[in-house]
Amino acid sequence: KRNSPLNQKYSSSHITSQKLNSLWSRFFDLMESEKQIWLFAPNVKQLCKTLKTNPKYLSQAINQATGLRIIRIFIVIRTTSNK
């Protein structure tokens, strides 16, 4: 797995795996507790401010955890929660 496309994509990233896992956890917890967030297009800038991170790291955490981009995860969750 070390040479997977995701690992290669983020090979120059300066965030540690531990911080990525923590960021993913905080993002997931926020999404679970603030259900209305899913109703609107994501405001990435505000989301990063709330999570005290930058868009690159948030994008990396989401992408490595789910394989999805920030916008796509909102679309997926919104459409599956409406069923």
CSV table of N, CA and C in Angstrom, one decimal:
chain,number,residue,atom,x,y,z
A,1,LYS,N,0.8,-1.2,0.0
A,1,LYS,CA,0.0,0.0,0.0
A,1,LYS,C,0.9,1.3,0.0
A,2,ARG,N,2.1,1.1,0.3
A,2,ARG,CA,3.0,2.2,0.4
A,2,ARG,C,3.1,3.0,-0.9
A,3,ASN,N,3.0,2.4,-2.0
A,3,ASN,CA,3.1,3.1,-3.3
A,3,ASN,C,1.7,3.3,-4.0
A,4,SER,N,0.6,3.2,-3.2
A,4,SER,CA,-0.7,3.5,-3.7
A,4,SER,C,-0.8,4.9,-4.3
A,5,PRO,N,-1.7,5.1,-5.2
A,5,PRO,CA,-1.8,6.5,-5.8
A,5,PRO,C,-2.1,7.6,-4.7
A,6,LEU,N,-2.9,7.2,-3.7
A,6,LEU,CA,-3.1,8.2,-2.6
A,6,LEU,C,-1.8,8.5,-1.9
A,7,ASN,N,-1.1,7.5,-1.5
A,7,ASN,CA,0.2,7.8,-0.8
A,7,ASN,C,1.1,8.6,-1.7
A,8,GLN,N,1.2,8.3,-3.0
A,8,GLN,CA,2.0,9.1,-3.9
A,8,GLN,C,1.5,10.5,-4.0
A,9,LYS,N,0.2,10.7,-4.0
A,9,LYS,CA,-0.4,12.0,-4.2
A,9,LYS,C,0.0,12.9,-3.0
A,10,TYR,N,0.1,12.3,-1.8
A,10,TYR,CA,0.3,13.1,-0.6
A,10,TYR,C,1.7,12.9,0.0
A,11,SER,N,2.6,12.4,-0.9
A,11,SER,CA,4.0,12.1,-0.4
A,11,SER,C,4.7,13.3,0.1
A,12,SER,N,4.4,14.5,-0.4
A,12,SER,CA,5.1,15.7,0.1
A,12,SER,C,4.3,16.5,1.2
A,13,SER,N,3.2,15.9,1.7
A,13,SER,CA,2.4,16.5,2.7
A,13,SER,C,3.1,16.5,4.0
A,14,HIS,N,3.0,17.6,4.8
A,14,HIS,CA,3.7,17.8,6.0
A,14,HIS,C,2.8,17.4,7.3
A,15,ILE,N,1.6,16.9,7.0
A,15,ILE,CA,0.8,16.6,8.2
A,15,ILE,C,1.0,15.1,8.5
A,16,THR,N,1.0,14.8,9.8
A,16,THR,CA,1.3,13.4,10.2
A,16,THR,C,0.0,12.6,10.1
A,17,SER,N,0.2,11.3,10.0
A,17,SER,CA,-1.0,10.4,10.0
A,17,SER,C,-1.9,10.5,11.2
A,18,GLN,N,-1.2,10.8,12.4
A,18,GLN,CA,-2.0,10.9,13.6
A,18,GLN,C,-2.9,12.2,13.5
A,19,LYS,N,-2.3,13.3,13.0
A,19,LYS,CA,-3.1,14.5,12.9
A,19,LYS,C,-4.2,14.4,11.8
A,20,LEU,N,-3.9,13.6,10.8
A,20,LEU,CA,-5.0,13.3,9.7
A,20,LEU,C,-6.1,12.6,10.4
A,21,ASN,N,-5.8,11.5,11.1
A,21,ASN,CA,-6.8,10.7,11.8
A,21,ASN,C,-7.6,11.6,12.8
A,22,SER,N,-7.0,12.5,13.5
A,22,SER,CA,-7.6,13.4,14.4
A,22,SER,C,-8.6,14.3,13.7
A,23,LEU,N,-8.1,14.8,12.6
A,23,LEU,CA,-8.9,15.8,11.7
A,23,LEU,C,-10.1,15.1,11.2
A,24,TRP,N,-9.9,13.8,10.7
A,24,TRP,CA,-11.0,13.1,10.1
A,24,TRP,C,-12.1,12.8,11.2
A,25,SER,N,-11.6,12.5,12.4
A,25,SER,CA,-12.5,12.3,13.6
A,25,SER,C,-13.3,13.5,13.9
A,26,ARG,N,-12.6,14.7,13.9
A,26,ARG,CA,-13.3,15.9,14.3
A,26,ARG,C,-14.3,16.3,13.2
A,27,PHE,N,-13.9,16.1,11.9
A,27,PHE,CA,-14.8,16.3,10.8
A,27,PHE,C,-16.0,15.4,10.9
A,28,PHE,N,-15.8,14.1,11.1
A,28,PHE,CA,-16.9,13.2,11.2
A,28,PHE,C,-17.8,13.5,12.4
A,29,ASP,N,-17.3,13.9,13.5
A,29,ASP,CA,-18.1,14.3,14.7
A,29,ASP,C,-18.9,15.5,14.4
A,30,LEU,N,-18.3,16.5,13.7
A,30,LEU,CA,-19.0,17.7,13.4
A,30,LEU,C,-20.2,17.4,12.4
A,31,MET,N,-19.9,16.5,11.5
A,31,MET,CA,-21.0,16.2,10.5
A,31,MET,C,-22.1,15.4,11.2
A,32,GLU,N,-21.8,14.6,12.2
A,32,GLU,CA,-22.8,13.8,12.9
A,32,GLU,C,-23.6,14.8,13.8
A,33,SER,N,-23.0,15.7,14.4
A,33,SER,CA,-23.7,16.6,15.4
A,33,SER,C,-24.4,17.8,14.7
A,34,GLU,N,-24.0,18.2,13.6
A,34,GLU,CA,-24.5,19.3,12.9
A,34,GLU,C,-25.2,18.9,11.6
A,35,LYS,N,-26.3,18.2,11.7
A,35,LYS,CA,-27.0,17.5,10.6
A,35,LYS,C,-27.4,18.6,9.5
A,36,GLN,N,-27.7,19.8,9.9
A,36,GLN,CA,-28.1,20.8,8.9
A,36,GLN,C,-27.0,21.2,7.9
A,37,ILE,N,-25.7,20.9,8.3
A,37,ILE,CA,-24.6,21.1,7.4
A,37,ILE,C,-24.8,20.4,6.1
A,38,TRP,N,-25.4,19.2,6.1
A,38,TRP,CA,-25.5,18.5,4.9
A,38,TRP,C,-26.6,19.0,3.9
A,39,LEU,N,-27.4,20.0,4.4
A,39,LEU,CA,-28.5,20.5,3.6
A,39,LEU,C,-28.0,21.5,2.6
A,40,PHE,N,-26.8,22.1,2.8
A,40,PHE,CA,-26.3,23.2,2.0
A,40,PHE,C,-25.0,22.8,1.3
A,41,ALA,N,-24.6,23.5,0.3
A,41,ALA,CA,-23.3,23.3,-0.4
A,41,ALA,C,-22.3,23.6,0.7
A,42,PRO,N,-21.2,22.9,0.8
A,42,PRO,CA,-20.2,23.1,1.8
A,42,PRO,C,-19.5,24.4,1.7
A,43,ASN,N,-19.3,25.1,2.8
A,43,ASN,CA,-18.5,26.3,2.8
A,43,ASN,C,-17.2,25.9,3.4
A,44,VAL,N,-16.3,25.5,2.5
A,44,VAL,CA,-15.0,24.9,2.9
A,44,VAL,C,-14.2,25.8,3.8
A,45,LYS,N,-14.2,27.1,3.5
A,45,LYS,CA,-13.5,28.1,4.3
A,45,LYS,C,-14.0,28.1,5.8
A,46,GLN,N,-15.3,28.1,5.9
A,46,GLN,CA,-15.9,28.1,7.3
A,46,GLN,C,-15.7,26.8,8.0
A,47,LEU,N,-15.8,25.7,7.2
A,47,LEU,CA,-15.6,24.4,7.8
A,47,LEU,C,-14.1,24.3,8.3
A,48,CYS,N,-13.2,24.8,7.6
A,48,CYS,CA,-11.8,24.7,8.0
A,48,CYS,C,-11.6,25.6,9.2
A,49,LYS,N,-12.3,26.7,9.2
A,49,LYS,CA,-12.1,27.6,10.4
A,49,LYS,C,-12.7,26.9,11.6
A,50,THR,N,-13.8,26.3,11.5
A,50,THR,CA,-14.4,25.5,12.6
A,50,THR,C,-13.5,24.4,13.1
A,51,LEU,N,-12.9,23.7,12.2
A,51,LEU,CA,-12.0,22.6,12.5
A,51,LEU,C,-10.6,23.0,12.8
A,52,LYS,N,-10.3,24.3,12.7
A,52,LYS,CA,-8.9,24.9,12.9
A,52,LYS,C,-7.9,24.1,12.1
A,53,THR,N,-8.1,24.1,10.8
A,53,THR,CA,-7.2,23.5,9.8
A,53,THR,C,-7.2,24.3,8.5
A,54,ASN,N,-6.5,23.8,7.5
A,54,ASN,CA,-6.5,24.4,6.2
A,54,ASN,C,-7.2,23.5,5.2
A,55,PRO,N,-7.6,24.0,4.1
A,55,PRO,CA,-8.3,23.2,3.1
A,55,PRO,C,-7.5,22.0,2.6
A,56,LYS,N,-6.2,22.2,2.4
A,56,LYS,CA,-5.4,21.1,1.9
A,56,LYS,C,-5.5,19.9,2.9
A,57,TYR,N,-5.3,20.2,4.2
A,57,TYR,CA,-5.3,19.1,5.1
A,57,TYR,C,-6.7,18.4,5.3
A,58,LEU,N,-7.7,19.3,5.2
A,58,LEU,CA,-9.1,18.7,5.3
A,58,LEU,C,-9.4,17.8,4.1
A,59,SER,N,-9.0,18.3,2.9
A,59,SER,CA,-9.2,17.6,1.7
A,59,SER,C,-8.4,16.3,1.8
A,60,GLN,N,-7.2,16.3,2.3
A,60,GLN,CA,-6.4,15.1,2.4
A,60,GLN,C,-7.0,14.1,3.4
A,61,ALA,N,-7.5,14.6,4.5
A,61,ALA,CA,-8.1,13.7,5.5
A,61,ALA,C,-9.3,13.0,4.9
A,62,ILE,N,-10.2,13.8,4.3
A,62,ILE,CA,-11.4,13.2,3.7
A,62,ILE,C,-11.0,12.2,2.6
A,63,ASN,N,-10.1,12.6,1.7
A,63,ASN,CA,-9.8,11.8,0.6
A,63,ASN,C,-9.1,10.5,1.0
A,64,GLN,N,-8.3,10.5,2.0
A,64,GLN,CA,-7.6,9.3,2.4
A,64,GLN,C,-8.6,8.4,3.2
A,65,ALA,N,-9.5,9.0,3.9
A,65,ALA,CA,-10.5,8.2,4.7
A,65,ALA,C,-11.6,7.6,3.8
A,66,THR,N,-12.0,8.3,2.7
A,66,THR,CA,-13.1,7.9,2.0
A,66,THR,C,-12.9,7.7,0.5
A,67,GLY,N,-11.8,8.3,0.0
A,67,GLY,CA,-11.6,8.3,-1.5
A,67,GLY,C,-12.3,9.4,-2.2
A,68,LEU,N,-13.0,10.2,-1.4
A,68,LEU,CA,-13.8,11.3,-2.0
A,68,LEU,C,-13.3,12.7,-1.8
A,69,ARG,N,-13.6,13.6,-2.7
A,69,ARG,CA,-13.3,15.0,-2.5
A,69,ARG,C,-14.3,15.6,-1.5
A,70,ILE,N,-14.0,16.8,-1.0
A,70,ILE,CA,-14.9,17.5,0.0
A,70,ILE,C,-16.3,17.6,-0.6
A,71,ILE,N,-16.4,18.2,-1.8
A,71,ILE,CA,-17.7,18.4,-2.4
A,71,ILE,C,-18.5,17.1,-2.6
A,72,ARG,N,-17.8,16.1,-3.1
A,72,ARG,CA,-18.4,14.8,-3.4
A,72,ARG,C,-19.0,14.2,-2.1
A,73,ILE,N,-18.2,14.3,-1.0
A,73,ILE,CA,-18.7,13.6,0.2
A,73,ILE,C,-20.1,14.3,0.7
A,74,PHE,N,-20.2,15.6,0.5
A,74,PHE,CA,-21.4,16.2,0.8
A,74,PHE,C,-22.6,15.7,-0.1
A,75,ILE,N,-22.3,15.6,-1.4
A,75,ILE,CA,-23.3,15.1,-2.3
A,75,ILE,C,-23.7,13.7,-2.0
A,76,VAL,N,-22.8,12.8,-1.7
A,76,VAL,CA,-23.1,11.4,-1.3
A,76,VAL,C,-23.9,11.3,-0.1
A,77,ILE,N,-23.5,12.0,1.0
A,77,ILE,CA,-24.2,12.0,2.2
A,77,ILE,C,-25.6,12.6,2.1
A,78,ARG,N,-25.7,13.7,1.4
A,78,ARG,CA,-27.0,14.3,1.1
A,78,ARG,C,-28.0,13.4,0.4
A,79,THR,N,-27.5,12.7,-0.6
A,79,THR,CA,-28.4,11.9,-1.4
A,79,THR,C,-28.8,10.6,-0.7
A,80,THR,N,-27.8,10.0,0.1
A,80,THR,CA,-28.2,8.8,0.8
A,80,THR,C,-29.0,9.1,2.1
A,81,SER,N,-28.9,10.3,2.6
A,81,SER,CA,-29.7,10.6,3.8
A,81,SER,C,-31.2,10.9,3.4
A,82,ASN,N,-31.4,11.3,2.2
A,82,ASN,CA,-32.8,11.6,1.7
A,82,ASN,C,-33.6,10.4,1.3
A,83,LYS,N,-33.0,9.2,1.4
A,83,LYS,CA,-33.7,8.0,1.0
A,83,LYS,C,-34.4,7.4,2.1
